[in-house]
mmCIF file of C-alpha atoms in Angstrom:
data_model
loop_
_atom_site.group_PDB
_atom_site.id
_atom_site.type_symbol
_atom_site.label_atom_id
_atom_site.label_comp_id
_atom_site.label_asym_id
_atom_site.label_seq_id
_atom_site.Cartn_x
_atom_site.Cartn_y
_atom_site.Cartn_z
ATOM 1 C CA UNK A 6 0.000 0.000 0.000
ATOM 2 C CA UNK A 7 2.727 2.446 0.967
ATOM 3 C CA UNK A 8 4.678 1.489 -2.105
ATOM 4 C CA UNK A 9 1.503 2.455 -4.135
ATOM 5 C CA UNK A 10 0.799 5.610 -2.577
ATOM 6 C CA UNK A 11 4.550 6.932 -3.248
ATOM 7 C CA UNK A 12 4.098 5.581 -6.676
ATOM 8 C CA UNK A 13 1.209 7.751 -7.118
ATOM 9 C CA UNK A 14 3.002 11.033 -4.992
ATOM 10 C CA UNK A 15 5.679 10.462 -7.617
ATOM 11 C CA UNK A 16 3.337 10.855 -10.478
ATOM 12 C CA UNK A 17 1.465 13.976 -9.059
ATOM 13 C CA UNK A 18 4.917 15.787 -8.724
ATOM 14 C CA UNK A 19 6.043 14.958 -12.197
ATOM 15 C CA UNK A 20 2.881 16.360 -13.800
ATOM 16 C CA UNK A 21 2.855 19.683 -11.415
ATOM 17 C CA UNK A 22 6.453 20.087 -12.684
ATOM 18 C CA UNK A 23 5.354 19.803 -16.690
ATOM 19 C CA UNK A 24 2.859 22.862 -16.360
ATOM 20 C CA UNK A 25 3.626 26.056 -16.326
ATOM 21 C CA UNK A 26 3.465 28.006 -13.045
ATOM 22 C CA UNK A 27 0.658 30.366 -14.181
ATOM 23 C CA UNK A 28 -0.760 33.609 -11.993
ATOM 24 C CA UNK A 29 -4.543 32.962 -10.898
ATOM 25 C CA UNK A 30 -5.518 35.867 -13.443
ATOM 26 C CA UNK A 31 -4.355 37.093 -16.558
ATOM 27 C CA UNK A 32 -3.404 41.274 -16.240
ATOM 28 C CA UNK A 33 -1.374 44.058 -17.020
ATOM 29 C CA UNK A 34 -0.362 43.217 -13.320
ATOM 30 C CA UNK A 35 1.375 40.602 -14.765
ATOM 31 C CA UNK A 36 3.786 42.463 -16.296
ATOM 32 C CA UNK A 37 6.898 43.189 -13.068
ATOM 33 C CA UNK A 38 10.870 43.989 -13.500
ATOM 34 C CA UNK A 39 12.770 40.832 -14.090
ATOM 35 C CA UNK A 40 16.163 41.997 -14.659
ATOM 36 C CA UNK A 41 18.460 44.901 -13.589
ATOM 37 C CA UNK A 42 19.050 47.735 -16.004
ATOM 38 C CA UNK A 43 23.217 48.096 -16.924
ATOM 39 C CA UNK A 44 22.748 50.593 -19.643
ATOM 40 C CA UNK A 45 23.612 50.959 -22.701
ATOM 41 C CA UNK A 46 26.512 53.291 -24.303
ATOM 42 C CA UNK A 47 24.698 54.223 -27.104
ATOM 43 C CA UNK A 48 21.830 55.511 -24.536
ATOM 44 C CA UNK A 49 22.274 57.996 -23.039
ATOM 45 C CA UNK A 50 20.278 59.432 -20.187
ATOM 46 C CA UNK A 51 18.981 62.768 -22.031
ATOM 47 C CA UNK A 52 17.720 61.355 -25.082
ATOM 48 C CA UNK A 53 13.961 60.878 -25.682
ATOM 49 C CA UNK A 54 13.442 57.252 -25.649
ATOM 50 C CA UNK A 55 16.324 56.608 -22.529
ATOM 51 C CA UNK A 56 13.221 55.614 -20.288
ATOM 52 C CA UNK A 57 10.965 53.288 -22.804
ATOM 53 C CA UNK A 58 14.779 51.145 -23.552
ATOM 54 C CA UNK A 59 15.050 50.710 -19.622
ATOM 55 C CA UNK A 60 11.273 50.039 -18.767
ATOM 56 C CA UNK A 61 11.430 47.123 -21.986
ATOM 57 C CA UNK A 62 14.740 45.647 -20.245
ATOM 58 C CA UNK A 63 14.124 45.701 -17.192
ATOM 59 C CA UNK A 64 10.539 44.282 -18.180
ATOM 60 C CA UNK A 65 11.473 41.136 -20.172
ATOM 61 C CA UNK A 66 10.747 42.715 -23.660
ATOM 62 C CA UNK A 67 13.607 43.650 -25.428
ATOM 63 C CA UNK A 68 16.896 42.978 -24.844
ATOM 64 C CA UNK A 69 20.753 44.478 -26.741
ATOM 65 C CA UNK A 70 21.654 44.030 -30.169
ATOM 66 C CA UNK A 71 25.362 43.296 -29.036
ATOM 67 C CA UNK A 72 27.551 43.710 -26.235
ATOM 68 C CA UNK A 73 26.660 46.886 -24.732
ATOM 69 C CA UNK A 74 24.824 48.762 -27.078
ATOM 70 C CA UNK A 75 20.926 48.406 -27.980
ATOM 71 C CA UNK A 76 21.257 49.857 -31.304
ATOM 72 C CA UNK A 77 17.953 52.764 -30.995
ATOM 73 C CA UNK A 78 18.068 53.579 -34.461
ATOM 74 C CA UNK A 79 18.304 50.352 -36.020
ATOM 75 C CA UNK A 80 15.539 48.745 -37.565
ATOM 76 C CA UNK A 81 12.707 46.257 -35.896
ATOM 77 C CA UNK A 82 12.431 42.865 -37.882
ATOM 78 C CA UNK A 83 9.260 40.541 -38.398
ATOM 79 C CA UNK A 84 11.150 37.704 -36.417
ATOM 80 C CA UNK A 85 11.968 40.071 -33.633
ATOM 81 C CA UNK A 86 8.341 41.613 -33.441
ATOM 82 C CA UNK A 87 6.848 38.145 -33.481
ATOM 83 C CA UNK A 88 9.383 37.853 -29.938
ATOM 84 C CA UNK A 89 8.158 40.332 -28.511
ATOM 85 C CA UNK A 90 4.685 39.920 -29.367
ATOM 86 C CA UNK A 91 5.141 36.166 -27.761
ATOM 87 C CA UNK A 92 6.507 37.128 -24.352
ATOM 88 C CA UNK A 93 3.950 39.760 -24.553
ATOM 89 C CA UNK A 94 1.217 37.277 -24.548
ATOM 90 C CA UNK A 95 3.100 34.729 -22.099
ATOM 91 C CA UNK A 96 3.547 37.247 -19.370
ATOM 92 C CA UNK A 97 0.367 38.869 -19.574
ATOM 93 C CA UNK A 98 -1.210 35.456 -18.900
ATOM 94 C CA UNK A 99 1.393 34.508 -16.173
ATOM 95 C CA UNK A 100 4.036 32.800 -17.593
ATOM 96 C CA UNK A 101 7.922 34.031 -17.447
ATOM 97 C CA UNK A 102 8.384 35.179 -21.363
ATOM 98 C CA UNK A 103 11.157 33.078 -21.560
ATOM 99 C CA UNK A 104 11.115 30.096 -24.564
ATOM 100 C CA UNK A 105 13.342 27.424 -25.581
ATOM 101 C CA UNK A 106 15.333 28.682 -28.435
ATOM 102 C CA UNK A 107 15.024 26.706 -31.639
ATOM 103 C CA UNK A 108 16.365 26.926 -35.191
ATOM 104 C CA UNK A 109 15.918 29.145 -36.917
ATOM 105 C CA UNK A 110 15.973 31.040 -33.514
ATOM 106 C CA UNK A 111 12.293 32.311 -34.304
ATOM 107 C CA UNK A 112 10.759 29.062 -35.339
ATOM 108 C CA UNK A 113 9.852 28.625 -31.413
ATOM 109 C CA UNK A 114 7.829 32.455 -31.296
ATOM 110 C CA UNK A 115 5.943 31.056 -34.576
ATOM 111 C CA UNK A 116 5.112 27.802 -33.454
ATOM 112 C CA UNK A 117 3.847 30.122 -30.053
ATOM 113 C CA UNK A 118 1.946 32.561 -31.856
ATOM 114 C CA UNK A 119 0.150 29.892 -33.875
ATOM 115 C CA UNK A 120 -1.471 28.223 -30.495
ATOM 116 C CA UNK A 121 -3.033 31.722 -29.920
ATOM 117 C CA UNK A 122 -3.496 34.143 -33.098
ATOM 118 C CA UNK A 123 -6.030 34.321 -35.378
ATOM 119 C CA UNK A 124 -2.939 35.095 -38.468
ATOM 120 C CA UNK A 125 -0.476 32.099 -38.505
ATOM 121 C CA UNK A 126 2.016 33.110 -40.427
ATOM 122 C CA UNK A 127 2.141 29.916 -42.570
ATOM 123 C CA UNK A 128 4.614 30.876 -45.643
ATOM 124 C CA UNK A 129 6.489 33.617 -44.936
ATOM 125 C CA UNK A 130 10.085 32.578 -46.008
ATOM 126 C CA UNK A 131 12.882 33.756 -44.487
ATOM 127 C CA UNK A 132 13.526 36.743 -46.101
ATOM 128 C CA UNK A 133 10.254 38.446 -44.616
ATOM 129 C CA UNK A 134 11.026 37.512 -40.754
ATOM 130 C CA UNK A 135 14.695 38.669 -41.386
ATOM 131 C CA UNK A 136 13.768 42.063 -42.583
ATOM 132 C CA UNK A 137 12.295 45.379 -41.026
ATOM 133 C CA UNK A 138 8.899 44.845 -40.261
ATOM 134 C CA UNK A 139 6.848 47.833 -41.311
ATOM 135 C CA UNK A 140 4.795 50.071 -38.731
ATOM 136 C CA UNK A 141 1.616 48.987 -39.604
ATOM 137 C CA UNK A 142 2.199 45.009 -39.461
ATOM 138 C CA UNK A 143 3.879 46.312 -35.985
ATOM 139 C CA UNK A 144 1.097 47.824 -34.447
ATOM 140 C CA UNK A 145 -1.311 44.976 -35.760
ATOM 141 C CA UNK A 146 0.776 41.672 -34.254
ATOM 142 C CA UNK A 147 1.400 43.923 -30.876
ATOM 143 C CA UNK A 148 -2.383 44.846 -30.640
ATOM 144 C CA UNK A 149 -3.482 40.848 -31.337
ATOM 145 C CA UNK A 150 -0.659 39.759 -28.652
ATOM 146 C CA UNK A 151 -3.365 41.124 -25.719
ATOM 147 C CA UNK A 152 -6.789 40.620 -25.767
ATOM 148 C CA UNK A 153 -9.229 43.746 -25.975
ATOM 149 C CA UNK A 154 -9.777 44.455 -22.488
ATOM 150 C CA UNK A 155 -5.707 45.323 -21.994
ATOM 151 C CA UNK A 156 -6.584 48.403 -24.549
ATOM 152 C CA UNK A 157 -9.442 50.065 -23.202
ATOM 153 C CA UNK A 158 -9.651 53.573 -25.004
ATOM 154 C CA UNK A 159 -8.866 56.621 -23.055
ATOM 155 C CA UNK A 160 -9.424 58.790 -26.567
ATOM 156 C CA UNK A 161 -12.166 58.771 -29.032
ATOM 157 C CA UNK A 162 -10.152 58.280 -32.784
ATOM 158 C CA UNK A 163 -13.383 58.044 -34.864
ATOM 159 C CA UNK A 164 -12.127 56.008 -38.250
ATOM 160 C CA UNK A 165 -11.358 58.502 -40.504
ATOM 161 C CA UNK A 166 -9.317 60.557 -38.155
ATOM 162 C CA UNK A 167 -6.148 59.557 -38.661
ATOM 163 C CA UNK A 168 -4.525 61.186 -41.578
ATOM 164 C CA UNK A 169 -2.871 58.419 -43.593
ATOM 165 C CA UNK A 170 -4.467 55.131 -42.463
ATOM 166 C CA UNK A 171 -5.937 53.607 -45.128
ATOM 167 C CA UNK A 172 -9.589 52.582 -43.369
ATOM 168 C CA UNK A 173 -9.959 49.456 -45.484
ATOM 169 C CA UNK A 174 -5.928 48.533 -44.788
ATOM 170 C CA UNK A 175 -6.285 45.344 -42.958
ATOM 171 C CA UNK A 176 -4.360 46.762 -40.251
ATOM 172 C CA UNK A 177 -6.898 49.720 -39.813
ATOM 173 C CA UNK A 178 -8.829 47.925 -36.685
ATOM 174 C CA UNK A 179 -5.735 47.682 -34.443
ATOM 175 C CA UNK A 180 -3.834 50.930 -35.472
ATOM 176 C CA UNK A 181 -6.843 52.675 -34.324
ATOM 177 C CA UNK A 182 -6.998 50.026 -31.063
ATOM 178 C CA UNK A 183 -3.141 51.676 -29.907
ATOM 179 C CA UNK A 184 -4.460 55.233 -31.128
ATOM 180 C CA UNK A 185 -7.545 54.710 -29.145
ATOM 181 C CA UNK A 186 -5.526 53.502 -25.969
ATOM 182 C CA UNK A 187 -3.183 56.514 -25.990
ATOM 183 C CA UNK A 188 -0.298 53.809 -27.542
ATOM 184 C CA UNK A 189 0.276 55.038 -30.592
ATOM 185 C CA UNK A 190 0.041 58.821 -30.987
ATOM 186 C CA UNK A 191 1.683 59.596 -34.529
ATOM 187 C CA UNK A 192 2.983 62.784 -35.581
ATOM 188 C CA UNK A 193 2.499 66.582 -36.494
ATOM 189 C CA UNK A 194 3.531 66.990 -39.946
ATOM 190 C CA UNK A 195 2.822 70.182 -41.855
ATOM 191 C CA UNK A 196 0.142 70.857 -39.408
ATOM 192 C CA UNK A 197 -1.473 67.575 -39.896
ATOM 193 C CA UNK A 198 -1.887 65.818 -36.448
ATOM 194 C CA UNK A 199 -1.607 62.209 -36.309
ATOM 195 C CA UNK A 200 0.291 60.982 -38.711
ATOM 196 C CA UNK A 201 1.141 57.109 -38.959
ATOM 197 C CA UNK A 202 3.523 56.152 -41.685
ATOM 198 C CA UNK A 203 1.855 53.002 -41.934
ATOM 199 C CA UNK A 204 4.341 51.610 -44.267
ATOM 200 C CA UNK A 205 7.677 53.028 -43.106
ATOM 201 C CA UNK A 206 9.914 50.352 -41.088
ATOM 202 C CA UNK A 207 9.838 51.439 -36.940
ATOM 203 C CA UNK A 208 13.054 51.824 -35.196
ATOM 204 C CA UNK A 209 14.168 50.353 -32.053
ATOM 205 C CA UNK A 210 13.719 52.903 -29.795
ATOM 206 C CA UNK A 211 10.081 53.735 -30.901
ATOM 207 C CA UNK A 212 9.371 50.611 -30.669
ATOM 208 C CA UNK A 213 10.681 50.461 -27.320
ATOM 209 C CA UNK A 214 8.428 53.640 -26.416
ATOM 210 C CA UNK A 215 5.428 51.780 -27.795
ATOM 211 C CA UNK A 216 6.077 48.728 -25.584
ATOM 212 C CA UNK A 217 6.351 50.781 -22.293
ATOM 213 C CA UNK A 218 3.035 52.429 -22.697
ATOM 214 C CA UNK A 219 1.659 48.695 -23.267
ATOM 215 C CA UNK A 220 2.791 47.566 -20.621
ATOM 216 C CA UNK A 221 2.929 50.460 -18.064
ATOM 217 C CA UNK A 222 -1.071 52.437 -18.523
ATOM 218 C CA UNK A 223 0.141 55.312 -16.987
ATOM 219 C CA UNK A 224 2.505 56.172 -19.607
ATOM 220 C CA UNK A 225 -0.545 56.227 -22.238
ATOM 221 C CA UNK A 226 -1.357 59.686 -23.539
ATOM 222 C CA UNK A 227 -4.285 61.817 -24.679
ATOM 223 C CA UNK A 228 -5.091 62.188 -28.421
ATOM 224 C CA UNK A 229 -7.185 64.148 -29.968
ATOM 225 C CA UNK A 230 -7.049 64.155 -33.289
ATOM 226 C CA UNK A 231 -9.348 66.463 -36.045
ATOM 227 C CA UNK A 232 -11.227 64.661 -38.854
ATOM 228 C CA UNK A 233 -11.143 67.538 -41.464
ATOM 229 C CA UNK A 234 -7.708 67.651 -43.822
ATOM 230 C CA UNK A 235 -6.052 71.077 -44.765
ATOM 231 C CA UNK A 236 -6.864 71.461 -48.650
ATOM 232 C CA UNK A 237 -3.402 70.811 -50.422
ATOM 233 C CA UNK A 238 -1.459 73.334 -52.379
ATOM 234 C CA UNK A 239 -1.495 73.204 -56.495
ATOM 235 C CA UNK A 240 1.299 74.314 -58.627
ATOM 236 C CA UNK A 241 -0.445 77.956 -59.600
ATOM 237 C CA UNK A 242 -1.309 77.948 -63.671
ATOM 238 C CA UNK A 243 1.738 80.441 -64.221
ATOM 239 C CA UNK A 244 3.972 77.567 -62.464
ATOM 240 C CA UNK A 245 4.601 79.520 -59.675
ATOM 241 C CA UNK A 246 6.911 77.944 -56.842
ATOM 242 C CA UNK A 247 3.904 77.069 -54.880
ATOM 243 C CA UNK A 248 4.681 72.925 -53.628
ATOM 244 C CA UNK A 249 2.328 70.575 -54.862
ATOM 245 C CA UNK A 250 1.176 66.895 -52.148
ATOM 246 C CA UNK A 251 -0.143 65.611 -56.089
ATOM 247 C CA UNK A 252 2.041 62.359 -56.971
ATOM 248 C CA UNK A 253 4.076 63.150 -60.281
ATOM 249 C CA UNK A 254 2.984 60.323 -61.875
ATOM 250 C CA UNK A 255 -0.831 61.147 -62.424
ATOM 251 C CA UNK A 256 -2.501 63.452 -64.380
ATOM 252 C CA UNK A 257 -2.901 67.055 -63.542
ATOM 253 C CA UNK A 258 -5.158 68.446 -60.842
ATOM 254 C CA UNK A 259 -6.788 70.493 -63.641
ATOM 255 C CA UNK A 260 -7.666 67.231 -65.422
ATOM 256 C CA UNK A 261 -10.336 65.415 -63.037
ATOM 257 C CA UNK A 262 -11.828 66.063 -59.814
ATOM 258 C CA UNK A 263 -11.276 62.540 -58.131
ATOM 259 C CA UNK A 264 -9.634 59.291 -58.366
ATOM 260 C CA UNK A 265 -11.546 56.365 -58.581
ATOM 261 C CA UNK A 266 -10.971 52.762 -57.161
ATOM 262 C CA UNK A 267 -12.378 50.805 -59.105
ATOM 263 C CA UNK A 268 -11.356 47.686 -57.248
ATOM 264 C CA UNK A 269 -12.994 48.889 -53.632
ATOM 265 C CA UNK A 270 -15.514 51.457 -55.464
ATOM 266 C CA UNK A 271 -14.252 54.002 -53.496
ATOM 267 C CA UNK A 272 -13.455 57.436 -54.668
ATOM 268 C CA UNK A 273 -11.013 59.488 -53.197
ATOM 269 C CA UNK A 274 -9.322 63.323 -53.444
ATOM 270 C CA UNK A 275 -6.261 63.284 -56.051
ATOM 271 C CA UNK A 276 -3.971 64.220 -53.258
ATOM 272 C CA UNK A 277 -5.454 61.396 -50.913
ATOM 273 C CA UNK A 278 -2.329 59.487 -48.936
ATOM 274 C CA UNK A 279 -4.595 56.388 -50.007
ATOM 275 C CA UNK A 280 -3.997 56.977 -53.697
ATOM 276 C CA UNK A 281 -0.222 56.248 -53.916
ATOM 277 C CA UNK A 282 -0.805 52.824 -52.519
ATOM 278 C CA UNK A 283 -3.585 51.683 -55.149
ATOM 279 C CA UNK A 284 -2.268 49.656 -58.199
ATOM 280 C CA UNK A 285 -2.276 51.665 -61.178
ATOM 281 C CA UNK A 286 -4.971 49.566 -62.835
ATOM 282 C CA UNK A 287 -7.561 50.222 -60.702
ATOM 283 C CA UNK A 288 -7.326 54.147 -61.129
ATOM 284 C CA UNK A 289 -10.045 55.636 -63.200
ATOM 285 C CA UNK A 290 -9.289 59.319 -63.186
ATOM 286 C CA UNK A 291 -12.740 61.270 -62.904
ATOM 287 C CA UNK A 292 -13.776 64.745 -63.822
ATOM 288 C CA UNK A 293 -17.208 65.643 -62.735
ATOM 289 C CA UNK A 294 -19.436 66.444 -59.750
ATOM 290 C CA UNK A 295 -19.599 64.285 -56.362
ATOM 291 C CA UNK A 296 -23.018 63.168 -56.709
ATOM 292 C CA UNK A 297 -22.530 62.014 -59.859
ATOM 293 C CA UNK A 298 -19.661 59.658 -58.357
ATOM 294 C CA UNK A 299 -21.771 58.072 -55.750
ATOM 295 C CA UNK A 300 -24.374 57.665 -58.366
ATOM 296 C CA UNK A 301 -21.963 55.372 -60.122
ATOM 297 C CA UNK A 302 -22.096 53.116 -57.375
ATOM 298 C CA UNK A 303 -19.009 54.549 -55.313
ATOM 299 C CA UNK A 304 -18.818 55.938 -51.849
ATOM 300 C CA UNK A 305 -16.622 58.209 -50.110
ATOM 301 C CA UNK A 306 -12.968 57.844 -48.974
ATOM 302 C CA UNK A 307 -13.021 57.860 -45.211
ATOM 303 C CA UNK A 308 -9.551 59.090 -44.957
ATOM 304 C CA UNK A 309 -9.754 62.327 -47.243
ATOM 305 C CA UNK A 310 -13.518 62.694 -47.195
ATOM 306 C CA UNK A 311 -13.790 64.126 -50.449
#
């Protein structure tokens, strides 16, 4: 009997000691320093992102590129998002972040982020997790590491509001999610408010700054944003030196009024952010009034409102 009931003690310990040690609920709370912040000497104390690099260190997030330095203005790459993204998601629901490295090195935070993601990343080759990941696919695989509750809004970004965010981009849900949780703030540019750079590549240290308000809801910060778009500047008719936001490679502004999709049936201003990302094929240059395009079926741009 005794030799049965050790049998079965032994049993019970080996299977506590397979599962994870998990916290008895998942949390922002979660989230405490694990490591002790050395610096880095290419940080230094008085530049802007100094305290985001030592909150995502000292936090289990990000770590140096090499011996000493943590390379700020180097690039972000798909492999090393999809990291990130994975101890996000592990220490939020009470585990340590840490994995068992694999080869490739990132094959383990793939496998991970397949258990719990709704995008798998199936057949990406190696080329795509080894290069800079751009902002938008950032924001999007940061925002699905967390469920919704970790981003409740303190700002009210109706879609539209943000300059140049393409509202049928499939990333358009979860760049506003970070806007709307005072994440993501974007930039003043030309007096424009809010600007994303959706498909720009994110450095290291704004991705660090990113991270920190994630983690940390006291460093999130109040947006408010304005839905209406300065008019753009035309080249006057005696070719004055007046700068023109029209892309080079379409018609003149004196030549239509609006540029159609004729893909999404959406119709958009010619100087529209939205219009330099559309295949050339599905542009149908358009001169004529705006009830006449919506009577052909198409509705409004949410980005430019035209």
């Amino acid at each position: 009997m005794k030799k049965l009931v050790s049998m079965l003690l032994a049993v019970i310990m080996l299977v506590s000691l397979s599962v994870p040690v998990l916290s008895a609920n998942a949390g922002l709370e979660n989230f405490k320093e694990q490591a002790v912040y050395s610096g880095f000497s290419d940080v230094s104390g008085s530049v802007w992102y100094a305290g985001s690099v030592k909150t995502v260190c000292e936090y289990g997030l990000m770590k140096g590129k090499s011996a000493g330095q943590f390379s700020p203005t180097g690039n972000i790459t798909a492999a090393e998002t999809l990291a990130i993204a994975c101890r996000l998601h592990g220490i939020y629901n009470g585990g340590s972040g840490e994995f068992e490295q694999s080869a490739p090195w990132y094959q383990v935070y793939i496998d991970t982020w397949r258990t719990f993601a709704a995008n798998g990343f199936y057949n990406e080759p190696s080329s795509f997790w080894t290069s800079p990941i751009t902002r938008e696919l950032f924001a999007s695989i940061i925002e699905e590491a967390l469920p919704a509750d970790a981003y409740s809004a303190i700002n009210a970004i109706a879609f539209g509001e943000i300059p140049d965010v393409d509202l049928y981009s499939p990333y358009a849900g979860a760049i506003y999610t970070l806007y709307n949780a005072g994440i993501l703030t974007g930039a003043t540019e030309n007096g424009v408010a809010g600007i994303f750079h959706p498909e720009r590549s994110i450095s290291r240290a704004e991705a660090s700054a990113i991270l920190a308000r994630v983690i940390l809801p006291q460093l999130r910060q109040s947006v408010t944003l304005s839905a209406s778009i300065p008019e753009p500047s035309y080249p006057s008719e005696a070719g004055g030196g007046v700068s023109s936001t029209v892309d080079e490679t379409i018609p003149s502004s004196g030549e239509y009024d609006y540029i159609l999709n004729t893909n999404t049936n959406v119709f958009h201003y010619p100087w529209c952010k939205s219009v330099k990302r559309m295949n050339e094929s599905n542009k149908q240059y358009y001169s004529g009034s705006r009830e006449s395009v919506i009577a052909m079926g198409y509705r409004a741009c949410g980005n430019c409102n035209p």
